[in-house]
Tab-separated table of C-alpha atoms and ligand atoms in Angstrom:
chain	number	residue	atom	x	y	z
W	1	MET	CA	-14.408	22.739	-47.631
W	2	ARG	CA	-14.193	23.300	-43.877
W	3	GLU	CA	-13.678	20.229	-41.687
W	4	PRO	CA	-16.552	19.532	-39.348
W	5	ILE	CA	-15.893	19.531	-35.583
W	6	ILE	CA	-18.525	16.891	-35.030
W	7	GLU	CA	-19.814	14.433	-37.527
W	8	ALA	CA	-22.644	12.046	-36.819
W	9	ARG	CA	-22.760	9.196	-39.282
W	10	GLN	CA	-25.931	7.160	-39.473
W	11	VAL	CA	-26.511	7.598	-35.747
W	12	GLU	CA	-29.599	5.855	-34.494
W	13	LYS	CA	-31.149	5.345	-31.102
W	14	PHE	CA	-33.421	2.655	-29.712
W	15	TYR	CA	-34.800	2.754	-26.228
W	16	GLY	CA	-35.755	-0.503	-24.499
W	17	GLN	CA	-39.234	-0.783	-23.028
W	18	PRO	CA	-40.061	-2.688	-19.825
W	19	GLY	CA	-42.018	-5.211	-21.922
W	20	GLY	CA	-38.880	-6.021	-23.867
W	21	ASN	CA	-39.766	-4.020	-26.983
W	22	ARG	CA	-37.246	-1.677	-28.470
W	23	ILE	CA	-38.460	1.605	-29.881
W	24	GLN	CA	-36.578	3.480	-32.546
W	25	VAL	CA	-36.517	7.098	-31.323
W	26	ILE	CA	-33.990	8.315	-33.882
W	27	ALA	CA	-33.734	6.762	-37.375
W	28	PRO	CA	-30.174	6.608	-38.798
W	29	LEU	CA	-29.215	10.186	-39.596
W	30	ASP	CA	-26.181	12.110	-40.700
W	31	MET	CA	-25.285	15.490	-39.305
W	32	SER	CA	-22.257	17.692	-38.958
W	33	VAL	CA	-21.399	20.757	-36.857
W	34	TYR	CA	-18.911	23.142	-38.352
W	35	PRO	CA	-16.744	25.810	-36.724
W	36	GLY	CA	-18.094	29.309	-36.742
W	37	GLU	CA	-21.756	28.472	-36.821
W	38	ILE	CA	-24.785	28.555	-34.501
W	39	VAL	CA	-26.872	25.524	-35.263
W	40	ALA	CA	-30.446	25.200	-34.064
W	41	LEU	CA	-31.982	21.780	-33.720
W	42	LEU	CA	-35.740	22.381	-33.961
W	43	GLY	CA	-38.521	19.803	-33.441
W	44	PRO	CA	-41.706	19.153	-31.539
W	45	SER	CA	-41.424	17.925	-27.950
W	46	GLY	CA	-40.643	14.264	-27.667
W	47	SER	CA	-39.051	14.135	-31.075
W	48	GLY	CA	-35.612	13.170	-29.801
W	49	LYS	CA	-33.724	16.458	-29.675
W	50	SER	CA	-32.275	15.902	-26.208
W	51	THR	CA	-31.441	12.378	-27.187
W	52	LEU	CA	-29.525	13.550	-30.239
W	53	LEU	CA	-27.731	16.271	-28.205
W	54	ARG	CA	-26.666	13.597	-25.651
W	55	MET	CA	-25.277	11.427	-28.426
W	56	LEU	CA	-23.339	14.271	-30.008
W	57	THR	CA	-21.759	15.148	-26.638
W	58	GLY	CA	-20.982	11.517	-25.835
W	59	LEU	CA	-23.375	11.435	-22.846
W	60	ALA	CA	-25.413	8.760	-24.580
W	61	THR	CA	-24.160	5.984	-26.885
W	62	PRO	CA	-25.873	5.570	-30.238
W	63	THR	CA	-27.499	2.210	-30.874
W	64	GLY	CA	-26.091	2.287	-34.390
W	65	GLY	CA	-23.720	4.549	-36.291
W	66	GLN	CA	-20.914	6.715	-35.001
W	67	VAL	CA	-20.152	10.154	-33.645
W	68	LEU	CA	-16.787	11.564	-34.724
W	69	TRP	CA	-15.056	14.559	-33.198
W	70	HIS	CA	-12.350	15.826	-35.482
W	71	ASN	CA	-12.576	12.559	-37.392
W	72	LYS	CA	-12.025	10.419	-34.280
W	73	PRO	CA	-14.777	8.197	-32.858
W	74	LEU	CA	-16.138	9.478	-29.570
W	75	HIS	CA	-15.966	7.115	-26.619
W	76	GLY	CA	-17.608	8.444	-23.488
W	77	PRO	CA	-18.420	12.073	-22.633
W	78	CYS	CA	-16.588	14.638	-24.728
W	79	GLU	CA	-14.253	16.945	-22.792
W	80	ASN	CA	-14.515	19.955	-25.014
W	81	VAL	CA	-18.165	20.685	-24.446
W	82	SER	CA	-20.463	22.379	-21.997
W	83	ILE	CA	-24.193	22.013	-21.804
W	84	VAL	CA	-26.642	24.632	-20.616
W	85	PHE	CA	-29.942	23.103	-19.470
W	86	GLN	CA	-33.488	24.406	-19.327
W	87	SER	CA	-33.532	23.591	-15.626
W	88	PHE	CA	-30.302	25.563	-14.931
W	89	ALA	CA	-28.984	22.580	-12.969
W	90	LEU	CA	-26.952	24.720	-10.496
W	91	PHE	CA	-25.606	23.371	-7.260
W	92	PRO	CA	-27.895	24.980	-4.629
W	93	TRP	CA	-25.327	24.669	-1.830
W	94	LEU	CA	-22.677	26.587	-3.724
W	95	THR	CA	-22.500	30.364	-4.316
W	96	VAL	CA	-22.669	31.836	-7.766
W	97	LEU	CA	-18.856	32.122	-7.908
W	98	GLU	CA	-18.386	28.589	-6.614
W	99	ASN	CA	-20.893	27.247	-9.154
W	100	VAL	CA	-18.904	28.810	-11.946
W	101	GLU	CA	-15.604	27.599	-10.506
W	102	ALA	CA	-16.873	24.040	-10.086
W	103	PRO	CA	-16.103	22.756	-13.643
W	104	LEU	CA	-12.637	24.347	-13.541
W	105	LYS	CA	-11.971	22.655	-10.189
W	106	ALA	CA	-13.043	19.368	-11.731
W	107	ARG	CA	-10.499	19.935	-14.492
W	108	GLY	CA	-7.741	20.455	-11.946
W	109	ILE	CA	-7.142	24.179	-12.582
W	110	ASP	CA	-5.466	25.824	-9.598
W	111	ALA	CA	-7.375	28.004	-7.202
W	112	VAL	CA	-5.924	31.383	-8.246
W	113	LYS	CA	-6.483	30.835	-11.955
W	114	ARG	CA	-9.930	29.446	-11.594
W	115	ARG	CA	-11.106	32.352	-9.451
W	116	LYS	CA	-9.688	34.850	-11.924
W	117	ARG	CA	-11.345	33.194	-14.848
W	118	SER	CA	-14.646	32.767	-13.123
W	119	LEU	CA	-14.782	36.401	-11.968
W	120	LYS	CA	-14.071	37.561	-15.533
W	121	MET	CA	-16.794	35.321	-16.934
W	122	LEU	CA	-19.348	36.464	-14.330
W	123	ASP	CA	-18.486	39.999	-15.402
W	124	THR	CA	-19.013	39.085	-19.060
W	125	VAL	CA	-22.478	37.690	-18.482
W	126	GLY	CA	-23.574	40.574	-16.324
W	127	LEU	CA	-23.357	38.972	-12.921
W	128	ASP	CA	-20.904	41.389	-11.435
W	129	GLY	CA	-21.860	41.879	-7.774
W	130	PHE	CA	-23.661	38.544	-7.448
W	131	GLU	CA	-20.584	36.424	-6.713
W	132	SER	CA	-21.556	35.469	-3.174
W	133	ALA	CA	-25.314	34.983	-3.761
W	134	TYR	CA	-26.858	31.537	-3.676
W	135	PRO	CA	-28.959	30.231	-6.573
W	136	LYS	CA	-32.208	30.379	-4.592
W	137	GLU	CA	-31.755	34.131	-4.179
W	138	LEU	CA	-31.737	34.620	-7.978
W	139	SER	CA	-34.519	35.056	-10.560
W	140	GLY	CA	-34.740	32.540	-13.368
W	141	GLY	CA	-32.901	34.851	-15.766
W	142	MET	CA	-30.073	35.401	-13.369
W	143	LYS	CA	-29.828	31.686	-12.658
W	144	GLN	CA	-29.526	31.002	-16.378
W	145	ARG	CA	-26.737	33.632	-16.577
W	146	VAL	CA	-24.894	31.582	-14.031
W	147	GLY	CA	-25.616	28.524	-16.198
W	148	PHE	CA	-24.010	30.371	-19.165
W	149	ALA	CA	-21.080	31.543	-17.111
W	150	ARG	CA	-20.436	27.990	-15.831
W	151	ALA	CA	-20.653	26.618	-19.354
W	152	LEU	CA	-18.451	29.236	-20.968
W	153	VAL	CA	-15.719	29.411	-18.318
W	154	VAL	CA	-14.204	26.170	-19.502
W	155	GLN	CA	-13.926	27.610	-23.061
W	156	PRO	CA	-15.688	24.722	-24.663
W	157	GLU	CA	-15.099	24.027	-28.286
W	158	VAL	CA	-18.842	23.613	-28.787
W	159	LEU	CA	-21.408	25.179	-26.481
W	160	PHE	CA	-24.515	22.952	-26.284
W	161	MET	CA	-27.823	24.310	-25.020
W	162	ASP	CA	-30.945	22.320	-24.433
W	163	GLU	CA	-33.983	24.689	-24.531
W	164	PRO	CA	-32.076	27.189	-22.372
W	165	PHE	CA	-34.719	29.915	-22.516
W	166	SER	CA	-37.850	27.759	-22.252
W	167	ALA	CA	-38.154	28.144	-18.474
W	168	LEU	CA	-37.874	31.950	-18.582
W	169	ASP	CA	-40.554	34.574	-19.077
W	170	VAL	CA	-40.853	36.059	-22.563
W	171	LEU	CA	-38.998	39.319	-21.933
W	172	THR	CA	-36.175	37.743	-19.950
W	173	ALA	CA	-35.723	35.133	-22.645
W	174	GLU	CA	-35.622	37.810	-25.319
W	175	ASN	CA	-33.086	39.776	-23.419
W	176	LEU	CA	-30.799	36.820	-22.720
W	177	ARG	CA	-30.986	35.752	-26.406
W	178	SER	CA	-29.787	39.152	-27.599
W	179	GLU	CA	-27.016	39.262	-25.009
W	180	LEU	CA	-25.811	35.834	-26.031
W	181	LEU	CA	-25.789	36.854	-29.694
W	182	GLU	CA	-23.879	40.028	-28.818
W	183	LEU	CA	-21.204	38.006	-26.997
W	184	TRP	CA	-21.011	35.608	-29.959
W	185	GLU	CA	-20.838	38.312	-32.595
W	186	ASP	CA	-18.278	40.316	-30.625
W	187	LYS	CA	-16.176	37.166	-30.132
W	188	LYS	CA	-16.341	37.663	-26.349
W	189	ILE	CA	-16.904	33.979	-25.891
W	190	ASP	CA	-14.249	31.524	-26.670
W	191	THR	CA	-16.235	28.833	-28.417
W	192	GLN	CA	-16.109	27.510	-31.964
W	193	SER	CA	-19.747	26.750	-32.420
W	194	VAL	CA	-23.069	26.838	-30.557
W	195	PHE	CA	-25.596	24.057	-30.814
W	196	ILE	CA	-29.001	24.978	-29.489
W	197	VAL	CA	-31.961	22.713	-29.087
W	198	THR	CA	-35.378	24.381	-29.235
W	199	HIS	CA	-38.999	23.807	-30.077
W	200	ASN	CA	-39.532	27.547	-30.737
W	201	ILE	CA	-39.424	28.475	-34.406
W	202	GLU	CA	-38.797	32.152	-33.884
W	203	GLU	CA	-36.031	31.474	-31.460
W	204	ALA	CA	-34.327	29.242	-34.018
W	205	ILE	CA	-34.583	31.927	-36.753
W	206	LEU	CA	-33.456	34.699	-34.426
W	207	LEU	CA	-30.313	32.904	-33.385
W	208	ALA	CA	-29.190	30.344	-35.880
W	209	ASP	CA	-26.917	30.398	-38.896
W	210	ARG	CA	-28.293	26.981	-39.661
W	211	ILE	CA	-31.493	25.200	-38.716
W	212	VAL	CA	-31.988	21.455	-38.670
W	213	VAL	CA	-35.657	20.441	-38.362
W	214	LEU	CA	-36.478	17.029	-36.907
W	215	GLY	CA	-39.599	14.981	-37.503
W	216	LYS	CA	-40.902	12.581	-34.933
W	217	ASN	CA	-41.453	8.810	-34.445
W	218	PRO	CA	-38.732	8.198	-35.236
W	219	ALA	CA	-36.727	11.426	-35.604
W	220	ARG	CA	-35.452	12.061	-39.104
W	221	ILE	CA	-34.042	15.278	-40.544
W	222	ARG	CA	-36.912	17.019	-42.357
W	223	THR	CA	-34.818	19.864	-43.540
W	224	ASP	CA	-31.371	21.325	-42.899
W	225	PHE	CA	-30.698	24.814	-44.257
W	226	ARG	CA	-28.643	27.928	-43.778
W	227	VAL	CA	-30.447	31.139	-42.656
W	228	GLU	CA	-29.078	33.965	-44.797
W	229	LEU	CA	-30.752	36.879	-42.988
W	230	PRO	CA	-28.470	39.643	-41.778
W	231	ARG	CA	-28.218	40.369	-38.045
W	232	PRO	CA	-29.744	41.827	-35.991
W	233	ARG	CA	-32.843	40.045	-37.226
W	234	ASP	CA	-36.201	41.654	-37.049
W	235	ARG	CA	-39.126	39.430	-36.211
W	236	LYS	CA	-41.471	41.770	-38.017
W	237	SER	CA	-39.561	41.879	-41.281
W	238	PRO	CA	-41.199	40.171	-44.285
W	239	ALA	CA	-38.115	37.941	-44.799
W	240	PHE	CA	-38.359	36.773	-41.206
W	241	THR	CA	-42.069	35.898	-41.418
W	242	ILE	CA	-41.602	34.111	-44.702
W	243	LEU	CA	-39.020	31.978	-43.021
W	244	VAL	CA	-41.254	31.318	-40.040
W	245	ASP	CA	-44.009	30.202	-42.453
W	246	TYR	CA	-41.617	27.910	-44.254
W	247	VAL	CA	-40.355	26.187	-41.086
W	248	TYR	CA	-43.904	25.947	-39.851
W	249	LYS	CA	-44.902	24.270	-43.119
W	250	VAL	CA	-42.070	21.786	-42.798
W	251	LEU	CA	-43.088	21.010	-39.226
W	252	THR	CA	-46.794	20.538	-39.995
W	253	LYS	CA	-46.457	18.592	-43.193
W	254	PRO	CA	-47.532	15.132	-41.892
W	255	ASP	CA	-45.297	12.945	-44.017
W	256	ALA	CA	-43.063	15.180	-46.060
W	257	GLY	CA	-42.000	13.157	-49.018
W	258	SER	CA	-39.971	14.048	-52.077
W	259	ASP	CA	-42.426	16.832	-52.960
W	260	PHE	CA	-40.651	19.000	-50.482
W	261	GLN	CA	-41.618	22.590	-49.679
W	262	LEU	CA	-39.711	25.172	-51.681
W	263	ALA	CA	-37.455	26.975	-49.315
W	264	PRO	CA	-37.355	30.845	-49.352
W	265	THR	CA	-34.462	32.434	-51.051
W	266	THR	CA	-33.106	33.583	-47.679
W	267	THR	CA	-32.040	29.963	-47.015
W	268	THR	CA	-29.601	27.531	-48.491
W	269	PRO	CA	-30.801	23.925	-48.332
W	270	ILE	CA	-28.381	21.379	-46.960
W	271	LEU	CA	-30.374	18.168	-47.197
W	272	THR	CA	-33.944	17.016	-46.957
W	273	ARG	CA	-35.656	13.706	-46.384
W	274	GLU	CA	-38.471	12.069	-44.454
W	275	ARG	CA	-40.494	8.923	-44.843
W	276	PRO	CA	-43.996	8.097	-43.571
W	277	LYS	CA	-44.642	5.768	-40.676
W	278	TYR	CA	-47.502	4.399	-38.499
W	279	GLN	CA	-50.230	6.988	-38.133
W	280	MET	CA	-50.092	8.878	-34.892
W	281	LEU	CA	-53.122	10.532	-33.347
W	282	PRO	CA	-52.333	14.168	-32.586
W	283	HIS	CA	-53.032	14.928	-28.922
W	284	ALA	CA	-55.983	17.168	-29.420
W	285	ARG	CA	-59.405	17.040	-27.832
W	286	PRO	CA	-62.581	17.036	-29.957
W	287	GLY	CA	-63.736	20.188	-28.123
W	288	GLY	CA	-60.481	21.935	-29.012
W	289	ILE	CA	-60.730	20.894	-32.611
W	290	ALA	CA	-64.328	22.198	-32.775
W	291	GLY	CA	-63.269	25.503	-31.168
W	292	PHE	CA	-60.441	25.919	-33.646
W	293	LEU	CA	-62.678	25.220	-36.622
W	294	GLU	CA	-65.281	27.712	-35.316
W	295	ILE	CA	-62.621	30.403	-35.115
W	296	LEU	CA	-61.372	29.590	-38.528
W	297	SER	CA	-64.860	29.649	-39.956
W	298	ASP	CA	-65.313	33.119	-38.398
W	299	HIS	CA	-62.146	34.136	-40.244
W	300	GLY	CA	-63.913	33.286	-43.561
W	301	GLY	CA	-62.730	29.692	-43.533
W	302	HIS	CA	-59.030	30.339	-44.145
W	303	ALA	CA	-56.110	31.819	-42.304
W	304	ASP	CA	-52.376	31.695	-42.043
W	305	ILE	CA	-51.987	29.308	-39.107
W	306	TYR	CA	-48.929	31.018	-37.792
W	307	HIS	CA	-50.644	34.432	-37.636
W	308	LEU	CA	-53.786	32.954	-36.300
W	309	ALA	CA	-51.855	31.427	-33.383
W	310	ASP	CA	-50.216	34.725	-32.809
W	311	ASP	CA	-53.638	36.504	-32.754
W	312	LEU	CA	-54.989	34.001	-30.307
W	313	MET	CA	-51.785	34.325	-28.251
W	314	PHE	CA	-51.138	30.643	-28.607
W	315	GLU	CA	-47.662	29.122	-28.762
W	316	ILE	CA	-47.614	27.686	-32.193
W	317	ASP	CA	-46.254	24.482	-30.705
W	318	ASP	CA	-49.376	24.112	-28.564
W	319	MET	CA	-51.695	24.652	-31.474
W	320	LEU	CA	-49.973	22.162	-33.721
W	321	PRO	CA	-51.768	19.000	-32.484
W	322	THR	CA	-55.198	20.630	-32.934
W	323	VAL	CA	-54.301	21.641	-36.487
W	324	GLU	CA	-52.916	18.193	-37.236
W	325	ALA	CA	-56.047	16.560	-35.869
W	326	ALA	CA	-58.306	18.736	-38.032
W	327	VAL	CA	-56.224	17.742	-41.103
W	328	LEU	CA	-56.330	14.078	-40.128
W	329	LEU	CA	-60.098	14.190	-39.802
W	330	GLY	CA	-60.464	15.860	-43.217
W	331	TYR	CA	-61.751	19.081	-41.785
W	332	LEU	CA	-58.835	21.236	-42.827
W	333	THR	CA	-56.293	21.418	-45.611
W	334	LEU	CA	-52.908	22.985	-45.207
W	335	PHE	CA	-51.277	24.513	-48.205
W	336	GLU	CA	-48.139	26.668	-48.145
W	337	GLY	CA	-48.749	27.401	-44.460
W	338	ASP	CA	-52.279	28.627	-45.075
W	339	SER	CA	-55.136	26.627	-43.668
W	340	GLU	CA	-58.448	26.227	-45.394
W	341	ILE	CA	-61.544	24.660	-43.895
W	342	THR	CA	-62.946	21.886	-46.046
W	343	SER	CA	-66.632	21.381	-46.857
W	344	GLU	CA	-66.646	18.578	-44.244
W	345	GLY	CA	-65.103	20.990	-41.746
W	346	GLN	CA	-67.664	23.644	-42.517
W	347	ALA	CA	-70.445	21.096	-42.152
W	348	PHE	CA	-69.061	20.094	-38.763
W	349	VAL	CA	-68.958	23.728	-37.613
W	350	GLU	CA	-72.552	24.323	-38.669
W	351	ALA	CA	-73.932	21.113	-37.212
W	352	ASP	CA	-75.570	20.954	-33.745
W	353	ILE	CA	-74.041	18.938	-30.940
W	354	LEU	CA	-75.560	15.600	-31.850
W	355	ALA	CA	-74.925	15.949	-35.560
W	356	ARG	CA	-71.338	16.973	-34.780
W	357	LYS	CA	-70.897	13.643	-32.985
W	358	ASP	CA	-72.234	11.732	-36.006
W	359	LEU	CA	-69.890	13.570	-38.380
W	360	PHE	CA	-66.914	13.101	-36.041
W	361	ARG	CA	-67.728	9.406	-35.662
W	362	ALA	CA	-67.758	8.860	-39.395
W	363	ALA	CA	-64.572	10.798	-39.979
W	364	ALA	CA	-62.669	9.106	-37.112
W	365	LEU	CA	-63.726	5.640	-38.280
W	366	GLU	CA	-62.684	6.425	-41.776
W	367	ARG	CA	-59.476	8.214	-41.101
W	368	ALA	CA	-58.051	7.484	-37.646
W	369	SER	CA	-56.490	4.059	-37.750
W	370	LEU	CA	-56.287	3.560	-33.962
W	371	ILE	CA	-59.953	4.523	-33.409
W	372	LYS	CA	-60.990	2.117	-36.179
W	373	GLN	CA	-58.759	-0.575	-34.759
W	374	ILE	CA	-60.226	-0.254	-31.225
W	375	ARG	CA	-63.794	-0.231	-32.450
W	376	ARG	CA	-63.271	-3.201	-34.767
W	377	SER	CA	-61.488	-5.202	-32.089
W	378	LEU	CA	-64.300	-4.598	-29.595
W	379	GLU	CA	-66.861	-5.671	-32.193
W	380	THR	CA	-65.110	-9.058	-32.574
W	381	LYS	CA	-65.515	-9.750	-28.888
W	382	ALA	CA	-68.737	-11.356	-27.634
W	383	ASP	CA	-68.562	-9.294	-24.404
W	384	ARG	CA	-67.552	-6.165	-26.314
W	385	THR	CA	-64.660	-5.373	-24.002
W	386	LEU	CA	-60.785	-5.565	-24.160
W	387	PRO	CA	-58.028	-4.515	-21.759
W	388	ASP	CA	-56.147	-1.441	-22.711
W	389	GLU	CA	-52.987	-3.521	-22.571
W	390	PHE	CA	-54.037	-5.239	-25.745
W	391	PHE	CA	-53.740	-1.920	-27.592
W	392	LEU	CA	-50.763	-0.664	-25.633
W	393	ASP	CA	-48.841	-3.745	-26.727
W	394	LEU	CA	-49.681	-3.018	-30.354
W	395	LEU	CA	-48.814	0.634	-29.966
W	396	GLU	CA	-45.504	-0.058	-28.245
W	397	GLU	CA	-44.345	-1.736	-31.390
W	398	HIS	CA	-44.285	1.699	-32.939
W	399	PHE	CA	-44.070	4.272	-30.137
W	400	SER	CA	-42.258	4.762	-26.891
W	401	GLN	CA	-44.163	3.611	-23.793
W	402	GLU	CA	-44.961	7.202	-22.879
W	403	GLU	CA	-46.276	8.005	-26.384
W	404	ALA	CA	-48.292	4.764	-26.457
W	405	LYS	CA	-50.056	5.857	-23.311
W	406	LEU	CA	-50.770	9.260	-24.790
W	407	GLN	CA	-52.183	7.597	-27.903
W	408	ILE	CA	-54.504	5.543	-25.711
W	409	GLU	CA	-55.525	8.727	-23.775
W	410	THR	CA	-56.357	10.561	-27.002
W	411	ALA	CA	-58.178	7.520	-28.414
W	412	ILE	CA	-60.343	7.425	-25.239
W	413	ASN	CA	-61.212	11.086	-25.679
W	414	TRP	CA	-62.121	10.689	-29.313
W	415	GLY	CA	-63.944	7.416	-28.804
W	416	ARG	CA	-66.053	8.828	-25.987
W	417	TYR	CA	-66.902	11.991	-27.925
W	418	ALA	CA	-67.853	9.943	-30.989
W	419	GLU	CA	-69.732	7.400	-28.749
W	420	LEU	CA	-67.801	4.661	-30.493
W	421	PHE	CA	-66.521	3.069	-27.257
W	422	ASP	CA	-65.919	3.956	-23.638
W	423	TYR	CA	-63.214	3.177	-21.101
W	424	ASP	CA	-63.375	1.863	-17.602
W	425	SER	CA	-60.393	3.349	-15.806
W	426	LYS	CA	-60.737	1.120	-12.758
W	427	ARG	CA	-60.516	-2.035	-14.789
W	428	GLU	CA	-58.343	-0.470	-17.427
W	429	ARG	CA	-60.569	-1.841	-20.183
W	430	PHE	CA	-62.209	-0.482	-23.272
W	431	PHE	CA	-65.827	-1.417	-23.697
W	432	MET	CA	-68.666	-0.879	-26.028
W	433	PRO	CA	-71.932	-0.616	-24.040
W	434	GLU	CA	-74.971	-1.572	-26.055
W	435	GLU	CA	-76.474	1.883	-25.696
W	436	VAL	CA	-73.469	3.514	-27.320
W	437	ALA	CA	-73.147	0.912	-30.037
W	438	ALA	CA	-73.251	3.148	-33.059
W	439	PRO	CA	-74.032	1.928	-36.572
W	440	THR	CA	-70.919	0.635	-38.331
W	441	GLU	CA	-70.209	1.287	-41.966
W	442	GLU	CA	-71.500	-2.140	-43.073
W	443	ASN	CA	-74.874	-2.140	-41.355
W	444	SER	CA	-75.664	1.582	-41.190
W	445	GLU	CA	-78.144	1.363	-43.986
W	446	GLU	CA	-80.109	-1.445	-42.312
W	447	ASN	CA	-80.102	0.554	-39.142
W	448	GLU	CA	-81.453	3.607	-40.879
W	449	VAL	CA	-84.201	1.545	-42.426
W	450	GLY	CA	-84.894	0.120	-39.003
W	451	HIS	CA	-85.265	3.611	-37.534
W	452	GLY	CA	-87.558	4.573	-40.339
W	453	LEU	CA	-90.010	1.806	-39.529
L	1	LIG	P1	-37.164	15.981	-27.016
L	1	LIG	O1	-35.935	16.477	-26.330
L	1	LIG	O2	-37.255	16.280	-28.445
L	1	LIG	O3	-38.439	16.445	-26.299
L	1	LIG	P2	-36.330	13.326	-26.060
L	1	LIG	O4	-35.000	13.128	-26.743
L	1	LIG	O5	-36.242	13.776	-24.669
L	1	LIG	O6	-37.175	14.379	-26.943
L	1	LIG	O7	-37.169	12.019	-26.137
L	1	LIG	C1	-37.461	11.415	-27.331
L	1	LIG	C2	-38.316	10.149	-27.109
L	1	LIG	O8	-37.528	9.173	-26.452
L	1	LIG	C3	-39.523	10.426	-26.175
L	1	LIG	O9	-40.585	9.647	-26.697
L	1	LIG	C4	-39.055	9.924	-24.849
L	1	LIG	O10	-40.203	9.451	-24.097
L	1	LIG	C5	-38.130	8.805	-25.233
L	1	LIG	N1	-37.041	8.651	-24.240
L	1	LIG	C6	-36.127	9.573	-23.856
L	1	LIG	N2	-35.284	9.153	-23.000
L	1	LIG	C7	-35.557	7.887	-22.732
L	1	LIG	C8	-35.047	6.820	-21.934
L	1	LIG	N3	-33.958	7.081	-21.175
L	1	LIG	N4	-35.695	5.630	-21.971
L	1	LIG	C9	-36.771	5.388	-22.697
L	1	LIG	N5	-37.287	6.347	-23.527
L	1	LIG	C10	-36.730	7.577	-23.540
L	2	LIG	MG1	-35.644	17.693	-24.695
């Protein structure tokens, strides 16, 4: 058995909130990085990928657990690593060459050596001729090449990358990915392993020898497996699309339990686990959910979500919340990556505007805990109003401050659409005006009788 370079043992991260609450962003997890592999850490935005990367490199201290490098606990930033950032993070006042030389200078390498090494590295990444240019004169793709050169010039044992292609246009990103793979395969870069953070499924499958998928709130490892596809990998090949579907399934499964998705034979599982937590409203708008269901209904009521996203030219990551919301409301079932509209979903699609609101109201009250909680709380107040802080405090027990705010925002959208409650943004209060007071489950029959009279 190979020795890991990095070993995270039960690492966990809490962030403190201004109110004094502590939110668990990463639940205790184990993870190792071995020599000779490209590992992709895949997860939705806000899941804690950057936080985990920072802990593995020693830039952040875990709240619990330990990070070991070659079996020794890490104290402070690790010296054998470089990080490539999405934002490039170049020094604007330095030339391309000076940017690449900077980390060597910081490590006390003499001027002649560092110039020689930097020039060679610029050559390797295709920046020959751009030595004296300044970052602002370069395109995004060229800037990221400088980012790579600067990271690689110190010959890091592990090269870390945090969404390095996310700020680039599609073609530039594709090109840079293949060039990076070529350098890695041809052993032109002097690094033992590559650790790449991404939210892009295809990117992970194109690049990685191993993929670790993170769930959210808090982050746990949903699956960790080896990709056994030969390189170069073809996005259009059946084996590739099967793998995309599999990862997509893992990402969309709300609370993956022990009944875990069967992995395709082109993978080797490493470990799997995930436990459910407080229900989280997906950040989707009712109008978006309706539009999605209409399209699905036009497709005969079922479709492979991944291919549907592709057809609609949606980033799968952007469509995820809408799909999750439809599932939460009982309008959609997901099975083996295929989505199927339910009879409730079909009824919703066929209903007119007012009837849709009625259906949405009933579904949200029955299935969306936060919506139900807000409505019930307002009903207990004589004046039918409560400050948003009341709910923010509750939510911050479970989510980060940022996420709690997003939960409130989504709840306002849903509540308004369903005419269950409204929100006064000036006073930062939820309220339930008499005219929008909809029948509740308990008294709906009486109300209906009342209407009939
Ligand atoms: P990702 O990289 O997957 O998008 P991050 O690791 O950046 O996720 O963030 C994970 C969660 O932790 C988010 O909810 C974010 O708001 C929160 N978070 C990140 N950094 C801090 C911080 N310094 N203080 C408080 N919360 C933070
Ligand atoms: Mg990040």
